[in-house]
mmCIF file of C-alpha atoms in Angstrom:
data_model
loop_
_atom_site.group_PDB
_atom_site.id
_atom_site.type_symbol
_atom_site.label_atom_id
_atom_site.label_comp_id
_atom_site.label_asym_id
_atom_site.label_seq_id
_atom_site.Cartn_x
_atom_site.Cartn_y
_atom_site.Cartn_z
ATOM 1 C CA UNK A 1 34.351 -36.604 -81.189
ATOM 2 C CA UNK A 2 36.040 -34.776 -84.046
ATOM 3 C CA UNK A 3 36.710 -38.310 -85.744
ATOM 4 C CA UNK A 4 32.603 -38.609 -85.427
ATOM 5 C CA UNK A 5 31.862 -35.280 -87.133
ATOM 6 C CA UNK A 6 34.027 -35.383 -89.915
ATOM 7 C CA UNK A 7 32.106 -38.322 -91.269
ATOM 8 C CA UNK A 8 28.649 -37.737 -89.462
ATOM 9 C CA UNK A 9 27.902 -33.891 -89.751
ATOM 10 C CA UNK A 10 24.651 -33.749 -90.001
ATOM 11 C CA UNK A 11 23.901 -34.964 -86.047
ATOM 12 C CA UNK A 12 20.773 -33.024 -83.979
ATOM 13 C CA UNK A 13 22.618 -31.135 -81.107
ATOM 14 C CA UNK A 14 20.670 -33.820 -79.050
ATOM 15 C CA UNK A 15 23.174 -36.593 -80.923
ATOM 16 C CA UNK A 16 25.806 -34.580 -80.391
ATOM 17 C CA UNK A 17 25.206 -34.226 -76.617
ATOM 18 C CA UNK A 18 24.759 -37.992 -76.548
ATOM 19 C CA UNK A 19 27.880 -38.560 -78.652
ATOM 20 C CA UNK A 20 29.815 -36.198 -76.321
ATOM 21 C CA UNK A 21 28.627 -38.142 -73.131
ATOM 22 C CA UNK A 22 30.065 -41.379 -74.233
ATOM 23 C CA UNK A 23 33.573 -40.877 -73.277
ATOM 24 C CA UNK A 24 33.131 -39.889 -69.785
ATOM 25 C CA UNK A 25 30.161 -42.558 -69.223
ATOM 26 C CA UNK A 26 32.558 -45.632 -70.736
ATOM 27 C CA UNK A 27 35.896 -44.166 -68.528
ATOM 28 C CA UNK A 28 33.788 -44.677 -65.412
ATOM 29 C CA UNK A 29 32.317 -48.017 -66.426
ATOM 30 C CA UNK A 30 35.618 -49.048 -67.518
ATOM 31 C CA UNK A 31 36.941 -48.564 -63.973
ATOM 32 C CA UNK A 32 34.461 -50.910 -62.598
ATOM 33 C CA UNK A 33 34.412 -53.880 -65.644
ATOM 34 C CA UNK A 34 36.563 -54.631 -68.541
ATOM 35 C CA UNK A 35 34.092 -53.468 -70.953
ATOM 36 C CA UNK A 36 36.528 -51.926 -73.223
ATOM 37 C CA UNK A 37 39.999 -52.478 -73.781
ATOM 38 C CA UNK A 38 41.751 -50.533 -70.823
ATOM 39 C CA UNK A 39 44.592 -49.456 -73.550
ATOM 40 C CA UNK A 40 41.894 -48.617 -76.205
ATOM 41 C CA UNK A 41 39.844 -46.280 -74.220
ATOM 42 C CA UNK A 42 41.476 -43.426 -75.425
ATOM 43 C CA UNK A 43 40.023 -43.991 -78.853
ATOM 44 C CA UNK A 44 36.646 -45.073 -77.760
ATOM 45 C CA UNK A 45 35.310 -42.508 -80.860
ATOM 46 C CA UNK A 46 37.491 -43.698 -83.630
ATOM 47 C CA UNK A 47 37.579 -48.244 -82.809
ATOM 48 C CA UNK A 48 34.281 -47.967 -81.207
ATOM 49 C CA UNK A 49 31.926 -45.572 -81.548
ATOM 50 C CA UNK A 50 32.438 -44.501 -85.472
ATOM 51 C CA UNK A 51 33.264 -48.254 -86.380
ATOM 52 C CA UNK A 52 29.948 -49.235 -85.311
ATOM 53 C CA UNK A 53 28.393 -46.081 -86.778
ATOM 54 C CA UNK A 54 29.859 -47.553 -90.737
ATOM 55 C CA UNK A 55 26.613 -49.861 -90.654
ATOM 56 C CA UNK A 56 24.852 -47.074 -91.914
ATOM 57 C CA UNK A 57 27.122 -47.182 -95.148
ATOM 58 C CA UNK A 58 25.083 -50.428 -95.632
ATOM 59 C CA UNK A 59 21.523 -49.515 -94.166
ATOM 60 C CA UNK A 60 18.945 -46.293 -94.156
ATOM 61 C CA UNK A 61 16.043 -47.752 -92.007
ATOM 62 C CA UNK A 62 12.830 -46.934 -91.994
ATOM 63 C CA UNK A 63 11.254 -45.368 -89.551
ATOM 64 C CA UNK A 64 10.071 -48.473 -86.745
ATOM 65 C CA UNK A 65 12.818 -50.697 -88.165
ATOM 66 C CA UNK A 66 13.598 -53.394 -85.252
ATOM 67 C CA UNK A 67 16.958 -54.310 -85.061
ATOM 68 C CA UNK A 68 19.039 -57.063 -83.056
ATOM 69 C CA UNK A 69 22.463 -56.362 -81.769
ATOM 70 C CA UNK A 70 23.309 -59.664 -80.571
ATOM 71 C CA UNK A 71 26.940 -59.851 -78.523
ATOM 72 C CA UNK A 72 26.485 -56.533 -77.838
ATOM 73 C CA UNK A 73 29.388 -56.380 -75.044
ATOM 74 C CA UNK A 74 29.266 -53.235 -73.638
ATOM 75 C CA UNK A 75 26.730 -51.285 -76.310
ATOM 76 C CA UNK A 76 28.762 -51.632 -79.664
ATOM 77 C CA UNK A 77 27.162 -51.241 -82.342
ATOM 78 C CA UNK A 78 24.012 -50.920 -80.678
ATOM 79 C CA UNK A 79 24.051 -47.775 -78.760
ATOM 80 C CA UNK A 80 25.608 -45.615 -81.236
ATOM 81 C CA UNK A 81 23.090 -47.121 -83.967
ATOM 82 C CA UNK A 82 20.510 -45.940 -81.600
ATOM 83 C CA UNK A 83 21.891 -42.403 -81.359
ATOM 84 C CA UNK A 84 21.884 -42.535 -85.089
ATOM 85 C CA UNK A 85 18.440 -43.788 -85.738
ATOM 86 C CA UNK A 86 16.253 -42.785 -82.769
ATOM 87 C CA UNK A 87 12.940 -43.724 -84.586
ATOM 88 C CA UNK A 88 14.237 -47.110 -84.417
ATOM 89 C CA UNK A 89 14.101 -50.106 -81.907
ATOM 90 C CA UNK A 90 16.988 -51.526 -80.527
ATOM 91 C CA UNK A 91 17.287 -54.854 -78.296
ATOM 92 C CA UNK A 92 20.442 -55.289 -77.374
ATOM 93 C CA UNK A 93 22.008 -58.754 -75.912
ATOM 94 C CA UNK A 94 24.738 -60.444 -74.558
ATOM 95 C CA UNK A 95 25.709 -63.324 -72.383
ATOM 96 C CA UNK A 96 27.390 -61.248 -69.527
ATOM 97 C CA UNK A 97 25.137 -60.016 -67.390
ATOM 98 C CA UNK A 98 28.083 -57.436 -66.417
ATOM 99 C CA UNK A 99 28.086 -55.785 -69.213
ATOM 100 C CA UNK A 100 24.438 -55.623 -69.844
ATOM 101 C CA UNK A 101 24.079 -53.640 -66.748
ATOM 102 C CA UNK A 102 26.359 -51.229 -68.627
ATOM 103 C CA UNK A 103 24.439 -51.014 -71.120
ATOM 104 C CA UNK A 104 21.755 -50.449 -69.070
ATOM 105 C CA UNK A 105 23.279 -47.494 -67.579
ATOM 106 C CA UNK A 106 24.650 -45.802 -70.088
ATOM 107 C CA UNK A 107 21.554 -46.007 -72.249
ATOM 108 C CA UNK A 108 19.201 -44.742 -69.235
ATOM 109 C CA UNK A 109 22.377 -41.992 -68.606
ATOM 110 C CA UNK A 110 22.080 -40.459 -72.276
ATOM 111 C CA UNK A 111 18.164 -40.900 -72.297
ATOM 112 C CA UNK A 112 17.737 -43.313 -75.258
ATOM 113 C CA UNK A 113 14.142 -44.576 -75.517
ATOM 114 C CA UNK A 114 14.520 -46.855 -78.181
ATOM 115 C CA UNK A 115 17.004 -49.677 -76.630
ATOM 116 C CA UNK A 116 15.947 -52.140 -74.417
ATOM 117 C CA UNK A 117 18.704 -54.824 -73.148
ATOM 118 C CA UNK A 118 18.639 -58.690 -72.020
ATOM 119 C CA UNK A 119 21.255 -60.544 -70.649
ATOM 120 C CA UNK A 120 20.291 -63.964 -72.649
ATOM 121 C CA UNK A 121 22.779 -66.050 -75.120
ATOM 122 C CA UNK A 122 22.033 -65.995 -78.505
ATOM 123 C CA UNK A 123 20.760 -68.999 -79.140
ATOM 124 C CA UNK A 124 17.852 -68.723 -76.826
ATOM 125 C CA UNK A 125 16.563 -65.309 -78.446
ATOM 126 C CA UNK A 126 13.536 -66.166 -80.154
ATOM 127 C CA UNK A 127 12.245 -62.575 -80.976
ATOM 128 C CA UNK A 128 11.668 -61.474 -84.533
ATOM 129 C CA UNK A 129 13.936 -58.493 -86.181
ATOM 130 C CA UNK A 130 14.371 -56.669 -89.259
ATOM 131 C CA UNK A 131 18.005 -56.477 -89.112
ATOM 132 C CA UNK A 132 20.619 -58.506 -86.835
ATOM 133 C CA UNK A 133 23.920 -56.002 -86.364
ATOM 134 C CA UNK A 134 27.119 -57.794 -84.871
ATOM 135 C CA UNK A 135 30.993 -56.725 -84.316
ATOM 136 C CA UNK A 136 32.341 -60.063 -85.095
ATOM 137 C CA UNK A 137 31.291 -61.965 -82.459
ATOM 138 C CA UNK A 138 32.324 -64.942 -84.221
ATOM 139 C CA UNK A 139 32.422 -66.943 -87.466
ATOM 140 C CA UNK A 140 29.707 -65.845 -90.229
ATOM 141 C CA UNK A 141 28.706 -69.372 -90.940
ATOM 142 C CA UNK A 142 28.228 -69.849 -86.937
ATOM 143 C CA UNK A 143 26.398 -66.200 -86.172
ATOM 144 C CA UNK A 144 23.826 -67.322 -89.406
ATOM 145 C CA UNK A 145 22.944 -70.296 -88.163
ATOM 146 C CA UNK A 146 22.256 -68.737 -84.647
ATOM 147 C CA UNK A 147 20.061 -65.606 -85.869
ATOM 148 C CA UNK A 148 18.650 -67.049 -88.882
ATOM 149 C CA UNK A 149 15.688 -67.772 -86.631
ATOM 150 C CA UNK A 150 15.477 -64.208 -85.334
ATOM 151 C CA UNK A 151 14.805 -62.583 -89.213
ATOM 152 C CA UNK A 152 11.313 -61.306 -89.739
ATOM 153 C CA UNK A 153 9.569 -62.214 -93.185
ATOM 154 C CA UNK A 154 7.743 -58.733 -93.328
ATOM 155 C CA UNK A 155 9.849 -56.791 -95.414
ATOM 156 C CA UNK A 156 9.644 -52.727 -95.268
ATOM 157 C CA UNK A 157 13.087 -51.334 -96.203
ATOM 158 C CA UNK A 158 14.996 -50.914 -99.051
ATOM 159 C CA UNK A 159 17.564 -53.805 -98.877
ATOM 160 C CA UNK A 160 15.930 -57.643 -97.621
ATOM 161 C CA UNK A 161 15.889 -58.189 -93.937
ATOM 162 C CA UNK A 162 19.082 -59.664 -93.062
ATOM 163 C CA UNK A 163 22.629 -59.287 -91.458
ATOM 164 C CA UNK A 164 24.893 -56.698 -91.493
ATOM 165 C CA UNK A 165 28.124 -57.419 -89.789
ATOM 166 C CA UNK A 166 31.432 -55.912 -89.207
ATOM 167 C CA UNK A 167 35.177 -57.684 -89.656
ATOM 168 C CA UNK A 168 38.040 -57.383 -89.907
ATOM 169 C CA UNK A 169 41.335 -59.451 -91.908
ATOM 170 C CA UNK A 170 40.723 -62.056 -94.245
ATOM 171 C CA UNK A 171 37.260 -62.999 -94.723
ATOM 172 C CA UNK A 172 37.207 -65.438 -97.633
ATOM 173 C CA UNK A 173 36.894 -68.648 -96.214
ATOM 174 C CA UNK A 174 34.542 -67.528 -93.605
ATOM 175 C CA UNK A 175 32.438 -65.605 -96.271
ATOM 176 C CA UNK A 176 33.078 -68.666 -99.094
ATOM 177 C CA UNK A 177 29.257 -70.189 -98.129
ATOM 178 C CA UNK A 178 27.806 -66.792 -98.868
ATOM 179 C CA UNK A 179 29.666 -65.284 -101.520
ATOM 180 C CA UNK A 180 26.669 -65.379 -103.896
ATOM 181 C CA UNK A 181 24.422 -63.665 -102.440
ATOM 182 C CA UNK A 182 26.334 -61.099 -99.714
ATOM 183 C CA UNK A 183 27.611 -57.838 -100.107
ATOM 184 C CA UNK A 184 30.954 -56.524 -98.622
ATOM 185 C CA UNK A 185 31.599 -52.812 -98.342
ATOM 186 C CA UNK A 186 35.629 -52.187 -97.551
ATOM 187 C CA UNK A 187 35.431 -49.313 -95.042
ATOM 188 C CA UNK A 188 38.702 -48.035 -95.556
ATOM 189 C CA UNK A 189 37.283 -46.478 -99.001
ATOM 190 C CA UNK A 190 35.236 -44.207 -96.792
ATOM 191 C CA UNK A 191 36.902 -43.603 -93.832
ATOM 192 C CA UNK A 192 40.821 -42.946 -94.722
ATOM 193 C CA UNK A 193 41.969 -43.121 -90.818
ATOM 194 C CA UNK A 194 44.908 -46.227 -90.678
ATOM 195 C CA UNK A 195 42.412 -48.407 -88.001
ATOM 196 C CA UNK A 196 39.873 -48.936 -90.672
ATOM 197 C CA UNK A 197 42.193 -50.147 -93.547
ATOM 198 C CA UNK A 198 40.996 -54.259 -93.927
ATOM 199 C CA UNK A 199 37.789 -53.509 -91.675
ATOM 200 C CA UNK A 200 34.736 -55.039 -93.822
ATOM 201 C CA UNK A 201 31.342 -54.340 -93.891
ATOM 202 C CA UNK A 202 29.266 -57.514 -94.537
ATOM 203 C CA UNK A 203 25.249 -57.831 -95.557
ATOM 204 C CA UNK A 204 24.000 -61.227 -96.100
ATOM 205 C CA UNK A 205 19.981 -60.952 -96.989
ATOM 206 C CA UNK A 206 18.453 -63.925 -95.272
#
């Protein structure tokens, strides 16, 4: 948690309770299913929970925004996004049933309202979202082509409806198709922790 404050100080006690519950909630689950790393549990706050938190470097959503968080695995980005913007809605997906029921859980555990979870593949989600978030589920040009279908037209935030994605390494061939119109944010320049050095933040309007 002290990872999560330095950068996010400004949490409700109610975000910090929900914060704090995370660790014990995903060491239980993790007994059960492989929803994290076994090795990596120990820094569920710092490769998890504050990596998926550095989409709001990118995004400040309205209030009702309706965001996608498609390969969700076991909640990431989704359900600390949620924590982060509670007047937000959340549907959260993933092709393992498994770990949907852990999302599931730990959502109904921490009492967020504003996630709802499906175990469905991506390319049968037809609903309509502001925003599709993703923790490089796979190759940009592949993840466009799936969700491109699930971007709303109605525009009512600052930046375009679109996707914002995080990855790590080498990007540039992946990123080539888009380089025109995307944005890339290099985390590292805001969070100085060793983990984050080459982790990318990526918006592509569509």
């Amino acid at each position: 948690m002290n990872e999560l404050l330095r950068y996010f100080p400004d949490l409700t006690d109610e975000q910090k309770a929900q914060f704090d519950a995370l660790y014990a909630l995903y060491s239980d689950w993790n007994q059960k299913i492989n929803v994290i790393s076994r090795k990596d549990i120990e820094h569920l706050y710092s490769h998890h929970v504050l990596h998926s938190l550095t989409i709001s470097f990118g995004l400040h959503p309205t209030a009702g925004t309706s965001i996608l968080d498609f390969g969700t695995g076991g909640g990431f980005p989704g359900i600390p996004l949620a924590i982060l913007w509670p007047e937000c809605q959340f549907h959260l997906i993933d092709g393992t049933g498994k770990k949907i029921h852990v999302v599931e859980e730990v959502s109904r555990a921490i009492g967020l309202k504003n996630v709802r979870a499906t175990h469905i593949r991506g390319e049968e989600e037809k609903g309509q979202y502001d925003f599709v978030v993703s923790r490089a589920v796979m190759p940009l040009p592949d993840l466009v082509r799936i969700i491109r279908k699930n971007i709303s037209r109605h525009q009512h935030n600052a930046i375009a409806n679109g996707l914002l994605c995080l990855k790590g390494g080498d990007i540039s061939a992946e990123a080539a198709p888009f380089k025109k119109v995307m944005e890339v944010t290099d985390i590292s320049t805001r969070i100085k922790e060793e983990w984050f050095k080459g982790k990318h933040l990526i918006y592509i309007p569509l």
